[in-house]
N, CA and C of each residue as an Amber inpcrd file, in Angstrom:
protein
   471
  75.1950000  35.4230000  31.8220000  76.0180000  34.5670000  32.5780000
  76.6240000  35.3470000  33.7290000  76.6580000  34.6390000  34.7810000
  77.1590000  35.2780000  35.9900000  78.5570000  34.7770000  36.2680000
  79.3120000  35.6850000  36.7710000  80.6680000  35.3010000  37.1690000
  80.8380000  35.5400000  38.6580000  81.6910000  34.8150000  39.2430000
  81.9240000  34.9480000  40.6850000  83.1780000  35.7680000  40.8730000
  83.0510000  36.7420000  41.6890000  84.1910000  37.6020000  42.0080000
  85.1060000  36.8300000  42.9370000  86.3630000  36.6330000  42.5600000
  87.2360000  35.8140000  43.3840000  87.6090000  36.4780000  44.7170000
  87.5600000  37.7910000  44.8170000  87.9590000  38.4620000  46.0620000
  86.8880000  38.3670000  47.1280000  85.5910000  38.3830000  46.7570000
  84.5320000  38.3810000  47.7580000  83.7530000  37.0910000  47.7590000
  83.8110000  36.3670000  46.7060000  83.0760000  35.1190000  46.6170000
  81.6180000  35.3540000  46.2820000  81.2670000  36.5320000  45.8300000
  79.8820000  36.8400000  45.4830000  79.7740000  36.9630000  43.9880000
  78.5400000  36.9920000  43.5240000  78.3120000  37.1620000  42.0910000
  78.7700000  38.5460000  41.6800000  79.4930000  38.6050000  40.6170000
  79.9310000  39.8870000  40.0870000  78.9890000  40.2880000  38.9890000
  78.5050000  41.4590000  39.0730000  77.5840000  41.9720000  38.0630000
  78.4030000  42.8090000  37.1030000  78.3020000  42.5560000  35.8060000
  79.1030000  43.3250000  34.8500000  78.7010000  44.7890000  34.8290000
  77.4810000  45.0940000  35.2520000  77.0580000  46.4880000  35.2510000
  77.3770000  47.1840000  36.5840000  78.0530000  46.5040000  37.4680000
  78.3540000  47.0420000  38.7940000  79.3890000  48.1390000  38.6770000
  79.0610000  49.2770000  39.2580000  79.9640000  50.4140000  39.2140000
  80.5490000  50.6120000  40.6080000  81.8560000  50.4780000  40.7370000
  82.4960000  50.5890000  42.0340000  82.4260000  52.0010000  42.5960000
  82.2900000  53.0170000  41.8180000  82.2590000  54.3940000  42.2930000
  80.9650000  54.6870000  43.0510000  79.8760000  53.9480000  42.7290000
  78.6270000  54.1970000  43.4450000  78.7150000  53.6780000  44.8860000
  79.5050000  52.6510000  45.1440000  79.6720000  52.1320000  46.4980000
  80.4990000  53.0900000  47.3440000  81.4280000  53.7710000  46.7340000
  82.2830000  54.7070000  47.4590000  81.5830000  56.0280000  47.7340000
  80.5250000  56.3610000  47.0580000  79.8560000  57.6500000  47.2470000
  78.6890000  57.5530000  48.2270000  78.7980000  56.6140000  49.1730000
  77.7580000  56.4820000  50.1880000  77.7780000  57.7420000  51.0550000
  76.6390000  58.0950000  51.6530000  76.6060000  59.3310000  52.4440000
  77.5560000  59.2250000  53.6410000  78.2010000  60.3280000  53.9880000
  79.1470000  60.2950000  55.1200000  78.3830000  60.1040000  56.4300000
  79.0520000  59.5330000  57.4180000  78.3750000  59.3230000  58.7070000
  78.0420000  60.6870000  59.3410000  76.9910000  60.7420000  60.1450000
  76.6220000  62.0230000  60.7590000  77.7290000  62.4850000  61.7110000
  77.8920000  63.7940000  61.8440000  78.9530000  64.3010000  62.7220000
  78.6630000  63.9230000  64.1870000  79.7080000  63.7800000  64.9410000
  79.5900000  63.3790000  66.3460000  78.9840000  64.5200000  67.1680000
  78.1240000  64.1610000  68.1260000  77.5010000  65.1600000  68.9930000
  78.2620000  65.2990000  70.3100000  79.3470000  64.6200000  70.4360000
  80.0880000  64.6380000  71.7030000  80.6080000  66.0300000  72.0420000
  81.2160000  66.7000000  71.1010000  81.8070000  68.0030000  71.3820000
  80.7560000  69.0430000  71.7760000  79.6340000  69.1990000  71.0520000
  78.6410000  70.1820000  71.5030000  78.0330000  69.8360000  72.8720000
  77.7980000  68.5460000  73.1270000  77.2390000  68.1480000  74.4110000
  78.2460000  68.4180000  75.5210000  79.4910000  68.0950000  75.2940000
  80.5430000  68.3460000  76.2690000  80.6780000  69.8390000  76.5530000
  80.6300000  70.6610000  75.5190000  80.7080000  72.1110000  75.7030000
  79.5010000  72.6340000  76.4770000  78.3230000  72.1150000  76.2020000
  77.1190000  72.5550000  76.9180000  77.1940000  72.1790000  78.3950000
  77.6320000  70.9760000  78.6920000  77.7510000  70.5420000  80.0870000
  78.8080000  71.3670000  80.8140000  79.9430000  71.6000000  80.1730000
  81.0060000  72.3990000  80.7930000  80.5350000  73.8370000  81.0260000
  79.8160000  74.3950000  80.0850000  79.2820000  75.7450000  80.2510000
  78.2750000  75.8210000  81.3860000  77.4250000  74.8090000  81.5000000
  76.4350000  74.7780000  82.5690000  77.1190000  74.6840000  83.9280000
  78.1060000  73.8170000  84.0500000  78.8170000  73.6530000  85.3150000
  79.5820000  74.9260000  85.6660000  80.2720000  75.5040000  84.7020000
  81.0370000  76.7210000  84.9500000  80.1170000  77.8790000  85.3180000
  79.0320000  78.0410000  84.5860000  78.0790000  79.1110000  84.8840000
  77.4250000  78.9390000  86.2370000  77.0380000  77.7120000  86.5650000
  76.4410000  77.4480000  87.8680000  77.4220000  77.6960000  88.9990000
  78.6720000  77.3370000  88.7900000  79.6930000  77.5640000  89.8200000
  79.9240000  79.0510000  90.0550000  80.0270000  79.8140000  88.9870000
  80.2300000  81.2580000  89.1180000  79.0230000  81.8970000  89.7960000
  77.8320000  81.5120000  89.3910000  76.6210000  82.0560000  89.9950000
  76.5430000  81.6990000  91.4770000  76.8390000  80.4570000  91.8250000
  76.8360000  80.0440000  93.2230000  77.8750000  80.7820000  94.0410000
  79.0490000  80.9880000  93.4810000  80.1060000  81.7110000  94.1740000
  79.7030000  83.1560000  94.4220000  79.1680000  83.8070000  93.4060000
  78.7220000  85.1920000  93.5720000  77.5790000  85.2980000  94.5770000
  76.6690000  84.3640000  94.5380000  75.5490000  84.3820000  95.4760000
  76.0380000  84.1690000  96.8990000  76.9580000  83.2270000  97.0590000
  77.4920000  82.9570000  98.3860000  78.2910000  84.1250000  98.9460000
  79.0750000  84.7700000  98.1090000  79.8970000  85.8850000  98.5780000
  79.0880000  87.1520000  98.8170000  77.9510000  87.2770000  98.1770000
  77.1690000  88.4980000  98.3270000  76.5520000  88.6200000  99.7100000
  76.3010000  87.5200000 100.3950000  75.6550000  87.5830000 101.6890000
  76.5620000  87.3220000 102.8690000  77.8600000  87.1830000 102.6430000
  78.7570000  86.8190000 103.7280000  78.8370000  87.9190000 104.7830000
  79.0230000  89.1530000 104.3630000  79.2000000  90.2370000 105.3160000
  77.9250000  91.0280000 105.5490000  76.8770000  90.6870000 104.8510000
  75.6570000  91.4740000 104.9410000  74.9940000  91.3480000 106.2990000
  75.0780000  90.2060000 106.9480000  74.3520000  89.9930000 108.1800000
  75.0870000  90.3920000 109.4380000  76.3680000  90.7340000 109.3740000
  77.1390000  91.0180000 110.5810000  76.5970000  92.2440000 111.3090000
  76.3280000  93.3030000 110.5890000  75.8140000  94.5130000 111.2250000
  74.4450000  94.2600000 111.8350000  73.5920000  93.5610000 111.1010000
  72.2590000  93.2650000 111.6190000  72.3290000  92.3940000 112.8680000
  73.2560000  91.4260000 112.8710000  73.4170000  90.5700000 114.0490000
  73.9210000  91.3730000 115.2420000  74.8650000  92.2830000 115.0120000
  75.3890000  93.1040000 116.0980000  74.3000000  94.0220000 116.6590000
  73.5140000  94.6190000 115.7820000  72.4200000  95.4870000 116.2330000
  71.3920000  94.6720000 117.0170000  71.0610000  93.4800000 116.5130000
  70.0990000  92.6220000 117.2180000  70.6490000  92.1850000 118.5720000
  71.9550000  91.9410000 118.6570000  72.5710000  91.5750000 119.9350000
  72.4510000  92.7220000 120.9350000  72.6860000  93.9320000 120.4550000
  72.5580000  95.0990000 121.3280000  71.1100000  95.2960000 121.7760000
  70.1770000  95.0710000 120.8710000  68.7700000  95.1980000 121.2380000
  68.3720000  94.1360000 122.2580000  68.8520000  92.9230000 122.0770000
  68.5490000  91.8530000 123.0330000  69.1640000  92.1610000 124.3970000
  70.3810000  92.6860000 124.3880000  71.0310000  93.0560000 125.6480000
  70.2470000  94.1670000 126.3390000  69.7790000  95.1190000 125.5590000
  68.9900000  96.2090000 126.1200000  67.6740000  95.6950000 126.7050000
  67.0800000  94.7060000 126.0550000  65.8090000  94.1620000 126.5180000
  65.9700000  93.2780000 127.7600000  67.2040000  92.8860000 128.0790000
  67.4330000  92.1480000 129.3240000  67.0620000  93.0490000 130.4930000
  67.3060000  94.3480000 130.3430000  66.9400000  95.3100000 131.3840000
  68.0030000  95.4350000 132.4500000  67.6210000  96.1150000 133.5040000
  68.5350000  96.3160000 134.6230000  68.7090000  95.0000000 135.3690000
  69.9140000  94.7440000 135.7440000  70.2100000  93.5190000 136.4750000
  70.0330000  93.7660000 137.9680000  69.5250000  92.7840000 138.6840000
  69.3250000  92.9700000 140.1290000  70.6560000  93.0950000 140.8580000
  70.6280000  93.7840000 141.9820000  71.8160000  93.9570000 142.8240000
  71.8820000  92.7870000 143.7930000  72.8850000  91.9640000 143.6450000
  73.0360000  90.7880000 144.5190000  74.1830000  90.9490000 145.4970000
  74.6770000  92.1540000 145.6590000  75.8280000  92.3480000 146.5430000
  75.4880000  92.0410000 147.9960000  74.2100000  92.1410000 148.3730000
  73.8130000  91.8790000 149.7530000  73.0970000  90.5350000 149.9130000
  72.8720000  89.8100000 148.8310000  72.1280000  88.5510000 148.9150000
  73.0370000  87.4200000 149.3750000  72.5530000  86.6750000 150.3230000
  73.3110000  85.5180000 150.7990000  73.1500000  84.3440000 149.8410000
  71.9980000  84.2670000 149.1730000  71.7350000  83.1900000 148.2170000
  71.3140000  83.8020000 146.8810000  72.2670000  84.0770000 145.9780000
  71.9250000  84.7350000 144.7160000  71.0130000  83.9080000 143.8220000
  70.9450000  82.6040000 144.0190000  70.0730000  81.7830000 143.1750000
  68.6030000  82.0680000 143.4470000  68.2950000  82.6510000 144.5900000
  66.9140000  82.9510000 144.9330000  66.5470000  84.4030000 144.6100000
  67.3830000  85.0830000 143.8130000  67.1450000  86.4800000 143.4800000
  65.8850000  86.6210000 142.6450000  64.9400000  87.4390000 143.0880000
  63.7230000  87.6400000 142.2980000  63.9890000  88.5590000 141.1130000
  63.1180000  88.5260000 140.1490000  63.1940000  89.4410000 139.0150000
  63.9990000  88.9310000 137.8450000  64.4540000  87.7150000 137.8880000
  65.2150000  87.1620000 136.7750000  64.3580000  86.1030000 136.0940000
  63.6000000  86.5300000 135.1190000  62.6640000  85.6230000 134.4480000
  63.3820000  84.8070000 133.3750000  62.7750000  83.7040000 132.9870000
  63.3640000  82.9030000 131.9050000  63.4900000  83.6940000 130.6010000
  62.5740000  84.6390000 130.3630000  62.6560000  85.4610000 129.1490000
  63.9250000  86.3090000 129.1490000  64.2650000  86.8520000 130.3140000
  65.4740000  87.6670000 130.4080000  66.7150000  86.8180000 130.1780000
  66.7080000  85.6080000 130.7130000  67.8380000  84.7070000 130.4720000
  67.9610000  84.3620000 128.9890000  66.8380000  84.1000000 128.3530000
  66.8590000  83.7760000 126.9210000  67.3610000  84.9560000 126.0970000
  66.9590000  86.1560000 126.4670000  67.4410000  87.3520000 125.7530000
  68.9490000  87.5080000 125.9200000  69.4440000  87.1930000 127.1060000
  70.8830000  87.2880000 127.3490000  71.6320000  86.2790000 126.4810000
  71.1150000  85.0650000 126.4230000  71.7330000  84.0320000 125.5850000
  71.6400000  84.4320000 124.1110000  70.5140000  85.0070000 123.7220000
  70.3520000  85.4580000 122.3360000  71.3510000  86.5580000 122.0080000
  71.5500000  87.4890000 122.9280000  72.5300000  88.5580000 122.7080000
  73.9270000  87.9750000 122.5360000  74.2570000  87.0000000 123.3600000
  75.5800000  86.3630000 123.2490000  75.7520000  85.6630000 121.9060000
  74.7410000  84.9090000 121.4920000  74.8450000  84.1670000 120.2280000
  74.8770000  85.1020000 119.0220000  74.0680000  86.1360000 119.0400000
  74.0540000  87.0840000 117.9260000  75.3720000  87.8420000 117.8180000
  75.9320000  88.2400000 118.9550000  77.2110000  88.9460000 118.9030000
  78.3300000  88.0120000 118.4380000  78.2690000  86.7550000 118.8310000
  79.2690000  85.7820000 118.3670000  79.1420000  85.5520000 116.8640000
  77.9150000  85.5200000 116.3640000  77.7080000  85.3530000 114.9170000
  78.2470000  86.5580000 114.1590000  78.0170000  87.7530000 114.6840000
  78.5310000  88.9640000 114.0330000  80.0590000  88.9640000 114.0270000
  80.6570000  88.5570000 115.1360000  82.1200000  88.5330000 115.2300000
  82.7290000  87.4720000 114.3300000  82.0110000  86.3880000 114.1250000
  82.5410000  85.3340000 113.2570000  82.6110000  85.8050000 111.8140000
  81.6640000  86.6230000 111.4100000  81.6390000  87.1200000 110.0340000
  82.5480000  88.3290000 109.8760000  82.5480000  89.2030000 110.8730000
  83.3340000  90.4270000 110.7870000  84.0860000  90.6050000 112.1050000
  85.3980000  90.5710000 112.0470000  86.2340000  90.6300000 113.2540000
  86.1050000  91.9540000 113.9970000  85.5620000  92.9770000 113.3670000
  85.3740000  94.2570000 114.0500000  84.3930000  94.1450000 115.2170000
  83.5530000  93.1170000 115.2080000  82.5660000  92.9360000 116.2690000
  83.0600000  91.9920000 117.3720000  84.3220000  91.5940000 117.3200000
  84.8530000  90.6850000 118.3390000  84.8450000  91.2920000 119.7360000
  85.2110000  92.5890000 119.9110000  85.1250000  93.1580000 121.2670000
  83.7050000  93.1230000 121.8340000  82.7200000  93.4000000 121.0020000
  81.3300000  93.3190000 121.4560000  80.9940000  91.9040000 121.8930000
  81.3960000  90.9290000 121.1020000  81.1230000  89.5290000 121.4360000
  81.8150000  89.1290000 122.7430000  83.0350000  89.5900000 122.9380000
  83.7580000  89.2570000 124.1680000  83.0780000  89.8570000 125.4010000
  82.6720000  91.1150000 125.2890000  82.0280000  91.7700000 126.4290000
  80.6720000  91.1400000 126.7380000  79.8850000  90.8900000 125.7030000
  78.5660000  90.2890000 125.9330000  78.7080000  88.8690000 126.4730000
  79.7250000  88.1460000 126.0280000  79.9530000  86.8000000 126.5630000
  80.2570000  86.8590000 128.0570000  81.0730000  87.8080000 128.4590000
  81.3900000  87.9470000 129.8860000  80.1550000  88.3360000 130.6890000
  79.3410000  89.2210000 130.1360000  78.1070000  89.6140000 130.8190000
  77.1740000  88.4130000 130.9420000  77.0820000  87.6200000 129.8840000
  76.1730000  86.4660000 129.9350000  76.6400000  85.4470000 130.9650000
  77.9510000  85.2760000 131.1000000  78.4520000  84.3660000 132.1260000
  78.1020000  84.8770000 133.5220000  78.1850000  86.2030000 133.7000000
  77.8170000  86.7850000 134.9800000  76.3260000  86.5710000 135.2550000
  75.4980000  86.7950000 134.2390000  74.0460000  86.6650000 134.4100000
  73.6700000  85.2110000 134.6630000  74.2180000  84.2950000 133.8940000
  73.8560000  82.8860000 134.0540000  74.3490000  82.3020000 135.3740000
  75.4080000  82.8670000 135.9230000  75.8820000  82.4000000 137.2240000
  75.1570000  83.0940000 138.3730000  74.3520000  84.1030000 138.0420000
  73.5480000  84.8560000 139.0190000  74.4010000  85.6620000 139.9980000
  75.6060000  86.0130000 139.5940000  76.4900000  86.8570000 140.4020000
  76.5120000  88.2520000 139.7730000  75.4200000  88.9610000 139.9080000
  75.2610000  90.2550000 139.2500000  76.1560000  91.3370000 139.8240000
  76.6740000  91.1490000 141.0040000  77.5320000  92.1610000 141.6190000
  79.0030000  91.9800000 141.2450000  79.3000000  91.0420000 140.3840000
  80.6750000  90.7900000 139.9390000  81.2170000  92.0410000 139.2530000
  82.3080000  92.6020000 139.7760000  82.8660000  93.8540000 139.2590000
  83.3030000  93.7120000 137.8020000  83.9070000  92.5880000 137.4750000
  84.3510000  92.3650000 136.0990000  83.1530000  92.2840000 135.1560000
  82.1290000  91.5780000 135.5650000  80.9240000  91.4730000 134.7440000
  80.2370000  92.8080000 134.5500000  80.2090000  93.6360000 135.6130000
  79.6060000  94.9680000 135.5020000  80.4260000  95.8540000 134.5530000
  81.7500000  95.7320000 134.6200000  82.6100000  96.4950000 133.6940000
  82.3550000  96.0740000 132.2590000  82.2140000  94.7660000 132.0250000
  81.9300000  94.2730000 130.6750000  80.5580000  94.7480000 130.1970000
  79.6110000  94.8470000 131.1030000  78.2860000  95.3420000 130.7390000
  78.3570000  96.8000000 130.2810000  79.1230000  97.6250000 131.0180000
  79.2930000  99.0340000 130.6320000  79.9800000  99.1310000 129.2690000
  81.0220000  98.3220000 129.0670000  81.7450000  98.3420000 127.7900000
  80.8380000  97.8960000 126.6360000  80.0630000  96.8550000 126.8620000
  79.1570000  96.3670000 125.8150000  78.1340000  97.4300000 125.4530000
  77.6050000  98.1140000 126.4570000  76.6170000  99.1670000 126.1740000
  77.2410000 100.3420000 125.4460000  78.4990000 100.6410000 125.7450000
  79.1940000 101.7150000 125.0220000  79.3970000 101.3350000 123.5560000
  79.8030000 100.1020000 123.3230000  79.9750000  99.6410000 121.9320000
  78.6490000  99.6800000 121.2170000  77.5960000  99.2450000 121.8960000
  76.2550000  99.2520000 121.2680000  75.8360000 100.6730000 120.9220000
  76.2250000 101.6320000 121.7370000  75.8890000 103.0290000 121.4440000
  76.5960000 103.5510000 120.1940000  77.7160000 102.9500000 119.8220000
  78.4520000 103.3880000 118.6290000  78.0140000 102.6780000 117.3550000
  77.2610000 101.6020000 117.5090000  76.8550000 100.8330000 116.3140000
  75.6940000 101.5120000 115.6470000
């Protein structure tokens, strides 16, 4: 004969053991904490690695840029004498390659100075020389002085 359990409304089995229902296997442990730790470790490790990589090359190129600027300035060669020219724009001997080298020297020295302030005087002098060259006023006393100063700095690098 079956009896109905008044609390659940289901058939009550006289052989039913309540302790077997309570000994069900425990739920599996949550994977949230290990996954969270792995993600945090990956982000932290990647950030540290990126920071070290970024900082390792910050000052490495300044010397090379300054040396390359000096080499480009040297490859510009001797500047023509325009002190007697009535029309400096028609001065022969100023090829587009020489102008490009002058611009390259200016940009390289500016890049070196941006990374390392010790190269700022070189960048300032080369910038003044490039303005003199691009304006085709090679006899400019200030520009010639800056050219001498830039070459002296290049000799010390």
